[in-house]
Amino acid sequence: MTDRYDRAMGLWPQPRRELDMETGFGTVHVRVHHYGARNGKPIVLLHGRAGY
């Protein structure tokens, strides 16, 4: 399963930054992609739990 996820992530735009953020629910791993105009509006994509 992990290799499929890694391959899919490789198709996303580069450059990509990865960081861990502390939240009230614990540590969350975040992937930040920059794509398109720098003055565009950011979006947040959230996957569902066990969404495979």
Tab-separated table of N, CA, C and O in Angstrom:
chain	number	residue	atom	x	y	z
A	1	MET	N	0.815	-1.202	0.000
A	1	MET	CA	0.000	0.000	0.000
A	1	MET	C	0.852	1.256	0.000
A	1	MET	O	0.567	2.189	-0.705
A	2	THR	N	1.924	1.253	0.786
A	2	THR	CA	2.776	2.437	0.891
A	2	THR	C	3.426	2.785	-0.441
A	2	THR	O	3.514	3.956	-0.791
A	3	ASP	N	3.861	1.778	-1.206
A	3	ASP	CA	4.509	2.071	-2.480
A	3	ASP	C	3.531	2.693	-3.467
A	3	ASP	O	3.896	3.575	-4.238
A	4	ARG	N	2.259	2.308	-3.439
A	4	ARG	CA	1.264	2.942	-4.304
A	4	ARG	C	1.066	4.403	-3.914
A	4	ARG	O	0.957	5.274	-4.769
A	5	TYR	N	1.018	4.655	-2.619
A	5	TYR	CA	0.865	6.032	-2.129
A	5	TYR	C	2.066	6.868	-2.544
A	5	TYR	O	1.911	7.986	-3.050
A	6	ASP	N	3.266	6.341	-2.377
A	6	ASP	CA	4.481	7.068	-2.748
A	6	ASP	C	4.514	7.351	-4.252
A	6	ASP	O	4.912	8.436	-4.669
A	7	ARG	N	4.088	6.392	-5.063
A	7	ARG	CA	4.041	6.624	-6.522
A	7	ARG	C	3.041	7.723	-6.861
A	7	ARG	O	3.310	8.575	-7.699
A	8	ALA	N	1.878	7.709	-6.221
A	8	ALA	CA	0.872	8.747	-6.464
A	8	ALA	C	1.399	10.119	-6.047
A	8	ALA	O	1.209	11.108	-6.752
A	9	MET	N	2.088	10.181	-4.907
A	9	MET	CA	2.656	11.448	-4.458
A	9	MET	C	3.722	11.961	-5.428
A	9	MET	O	3.896	13.161	-5.602
A	10	GLY	N	4.418	11.057	-6.099
A	10	GLY	CA	5.417	11.444	-7.084
A	10	GLY	C	4.824	12.129	-8.299
A	10	GLY	O	5.523	12.817	-9.040
A	11	LEU	N	3.530	11.964	-8.525
A	11	LEU	CA	2.852	12.603	-9.659
A	11	LEU	C	2.427	14.035	-9.351
A	11	LEU	O	2.052	14.775	-10.253
A	12	TRP	N	2.455	14.408	-8.075
A	12	TRP	CA	2.051	15.755	-7.698
A	12	TRP	C	3.141	16.748	-8.069
A	12	TRP	O	4.309	16.387	-8.200
A	13	PRO	N	2.766	18.034	-8.213
A	13	PRO	CA	3.743	19.055	-8.603
A	13	PRO	C	4.880	19.191	-7.596
A	13	PRO	O	4.706	18.957	-6.410
A	14	GLN	N	6.010	19.562	-8.114
A	14	GLN	CA	7.195	19.837	-7.295
A	14	GLN	C	7.461	21.336	-7.384
A	14	GLN	O	7.032	21.965	-8.326
A	15	PRO	N	8.123	21.973	-6.496
A	15	PRO	CA	8.734	21.403	-5.311
A	15	PRO	C	7.700	21.103	-4.237
A	15	PRO	O	6.596	21.634	-4.252
A	16	ARG	N	8.088	20.245	-3.326
A	16	ARG	CA	7.209	19.863	-2.229
A	16	ARG	C	7.988	19.978	-0.928
A	16	ARG	O	9.170	19.677	-0.869
A	17	ARG	N	7.301	20.462	0.076
A	17	ARG	CA	7.871	20.541	1.428
A	17	ARG	C	7.088	19.614	2.316
A	17	ARG	O	5.868	19.521	2.197
A	18	GLU	N	7.753	18.927	3.218
A	18	GLU	CA	7.069	18.066	4.177
A	18	GLU	C	7.434	18.524	5.575
A	18	GLU	O	8.597	18.846	5.837
A	19	LEU	N	6.440	18.599	6.444
A	19	LEU	CA	6.693	19.017	7.814
A	19	LEU	C	5.684	18.379	8.751
A	19	LEU	O	4.647	17.902	8.312
A	20	ASP	N	6.018	18.342	10.003
A	20	ASP	CA	5.114	17.838	11.038
A	20	ASP	C	4.614	19.021	11.849
A	20	ASP	O	5.403	19.873	12.259
A	21	MET	N	3.297	19.090	12.032
A	21	MET	CA	2.688	20.185	12.778
A	21	MET	C	1.993	19.628	14.008
A	21	MET	O	1.289	18.623	13.926
A	22	GLU	N	2.186	20.300	15.128
A	22	GLU	CA	1.503	19.918	16.364
A	22	GLU	C	0.109	20.533	16.368
A	22	GLU	O	-0.057	21.705	16.078
A	23	THR	N	-0.897	19.708	16.666
A	23	THR	CA	-2.272	20.193	16.763
A	23	THR	C	-2.866	19.704	18.082
A	23	THR	O	-2.226	18.944	18.810
A	24	GLY	N	-4.079	20.103	18.356
A	24	GLY	CA	-4.772	19.639	19.546
A	24	GLY	C	-5.084	18.145	19.505
A	24	GLY	O	-5.424	17.542	20.504
A	25	PHE	N	-4.954	17.533	18.316
A	25	PHE	CA	-5.217	16.107	18.141
A	25	PHE	C	-3.937	15.296	18.051
A	25	PHE	O	-3.978	14.095	17.839
A	26	GLY	N	-2.794	15.951	18.154
A	26	GLY	CA	-1.514	15.265	18.036
A	26	GLY	C	-0.711	15.813	16.866
A	26	GLY	O	-1.035	16.851	16.298
A	27	THR	N	0.331	15.115	16.496
A	27	THR	CA	1.198	15.539	15.398
A	27	THR	C	0.588	15.118	14.065
A	27	THR	O	0.149	13.988	13.902
A	28	VAL	N	0.585	16.053	13.111
A	28	VAL	CA	0.037	15.811	11.778
A	28	VAL	C	1.137	16.018	10.759
A	28	VAL	O	1.851	17.025	10.802
A	29	HIS	N	1.298	15.064	9.838
A	29	HIS	CA	2.282	15.190	8.767
A	29	HIS	C	1.636	15.944	7.611
A	29	HIS	O	0.551	15.586	7.161
A	30	VAL	N	2.291	17.009	7.140
A	30	VAL	CA	1.739	17.886	6.111
A	30	VAL	C	2.678	17.919	4.916
A	30	VAL	O	3.891	18.018	5.072
A	31	ARG	N	2.093	17.837	3.722
A	31	ARG	CA	2.856	17.994	2.478
A	31	ARG	C	2.382	19.277	1.816
A	31	ARG	O	1.194	19.435	1.539
A	32	VAL	N	3.308	20.186	1.559
A	32	VAL	CA	2.989	21.490	0.984
A	32	VAL	C	3.503	21.510	-0.451
A	32	VAL	O	4.698	21.341	-0.690
A	33	HIS	N	2.590	21.682	-1.403
A	33	HIS	CA	2.939	21.751	-2.821
A	33	HIS	C	2.694	23.165	-3.315
A	33	HIS	O	1.692	23.787	-2.958
A	34	HIS	N	3.574	23.654	-4.154
A	34	HIS	CA	3.387	24.963	-4.792
A	34	HIS	C	3.163	24.722	-6.271
A	34	HIS	O	3.989	24.109	-6.938
A	35	TYR	N	2.019	25.175	-6.769
A	35	TYR	CA	1.662	24.943	-8.154
A	35	TYR	C	0.857	26.128	-8.646
A	35	TYR	O	-0.009	26.634	-7.948
A	36	GLY	N	1.138	26.602	-9.834
A	36	GLY	CA	0.380	27.715	-10.403
A	36	GLY	C	0.895	29.058	-9.916
A	36	GLY	O	2.017	29.180	-9.430
A	37	ALA	N	0.052	30.069	-10.060
A	37	ALA	CA	0.413	31.444	-9.717
A	37	ALA	C	0.677	31.584	-8.224
A	37	ALA	O	-0.056	31.045	-7.400
A	38	ARG	N	1.728	32.305	-7.884
A	38	ARG	CA	2.068	32.505	-6.469
A	38	ARG	C	1.024	33.342	-5.743
A	38	ARG	O	0.907	33.282	-4.537
A	39	ASN	N	0.257	34.142	-6.481
A	39	ASN	CA	-0.762	34.967	-5.828
A	39	ASN	C	-2.131	34.274	-5.835
A	39	ASN	O	-3.131	34.875	-5.496
A	40	GLY	N	-2.178	32.990	-6.208
A	40	GLY	CA	-3.435	32.238	-6.199
A	40	GLY	C	-3.871	31.901	-4.781
A	40	GLY	O	-3.112	32.023	-3.818
A	41	LYS	N	-5.102	31.486	-4.660
A	41	LYS	CA	-5.640	31.126	-3.345
A	41	LYS	C	-5.204	29.712	-2.980
A	41	LYS	O	-5.299	28.799	-3.801
A	42	PRO	N	-4.755	29.515	-1.747
A	42	PRO	CA	-4.350	28.166	-1.315
A	42	PRO	C	-5.577	27.276	-1.096
A	42	PRO	O	-6.671	27.766	-0.798
A	43	ILE	N	-5.383	25.990	-1.278
A	43	ILE	CA	-6.436	25.029	-0.961
A	43	ILE	C	-5.845	23.953	-0.047
A	43	ILE	O	-4.638	23.739	-0.022
A	44	VAL	N	-6.713	23.308	0.696
A	44	VAL	CA	-6.298	22.232	1.589
A	44	VAL	C	-7.066	20.991	1.190
A	44	VAL	O	-8.297	21.017	1.069
A	45	LEU	N	-6.337	19.914	0.927
A	45	LEU	CA	-6.965	18.636	0.604
A	45	LEU	C	-6.831	17.702	1.787
A	45	LEU	O	-5.740	17.514	2.311
A	46	LEU	N	-7.931	17.158	2.225
A	46	LEU	CA	-7.934	16.224	3.353
A	46	LEU	C	-8.421	14.876	2.869
A	46	LEU	O	-9.430	14.771	2.183
A	47	HIS	N	-7.697	13.838	3.202
A	47	HIS	CA	-8.147	12.499	2.847
A	47	HIS	C	-9.022	11.943	3.955
A	47	HIS	O	-8.919	12.340	5.111
A	48	GLY	N	-9.874	11.021	3.588
A	48	GLY	CA	-10.737	10.383	4.571
A	48	GLY	C	-9.987	9.312	5.348
A	48	GLY	O	-8.959	8.812	4.914
A	49	ARG	N	-10.496	8.979	6.476
A	49	ARG	CA	-9.887	7.923	7.292
A	49	ARG	C	-9.995	6.596	6.552
A	49	ARG	O	-11.059	6.218	6.085
A	50	ALA	N	-8.867	5.925	6.447
A	50	ALA	CA	-8.796	4.635	5.735
A	50	ALA	C	-9.347	4.767	4.325
A	50	ALA	O	-10.033	3.892	3.821
A	51	GLY	N	-9.063	5.900	3.675
A	51	GLY	CA	-9.591	6.166	2.336
A	51	GLY	C	-8.759	5.525	1.239
A	51	GLY	O	-8.109	6.209	0.491
A	52	TYR	N	-8.775	4.210	1.147
A	52	TYR	CA	-8.043	3.530	0.077
A	52	TYR	C	-8.949	2.643	-0.721
A	52	TYR	O	-10.038	2.342	-0.411
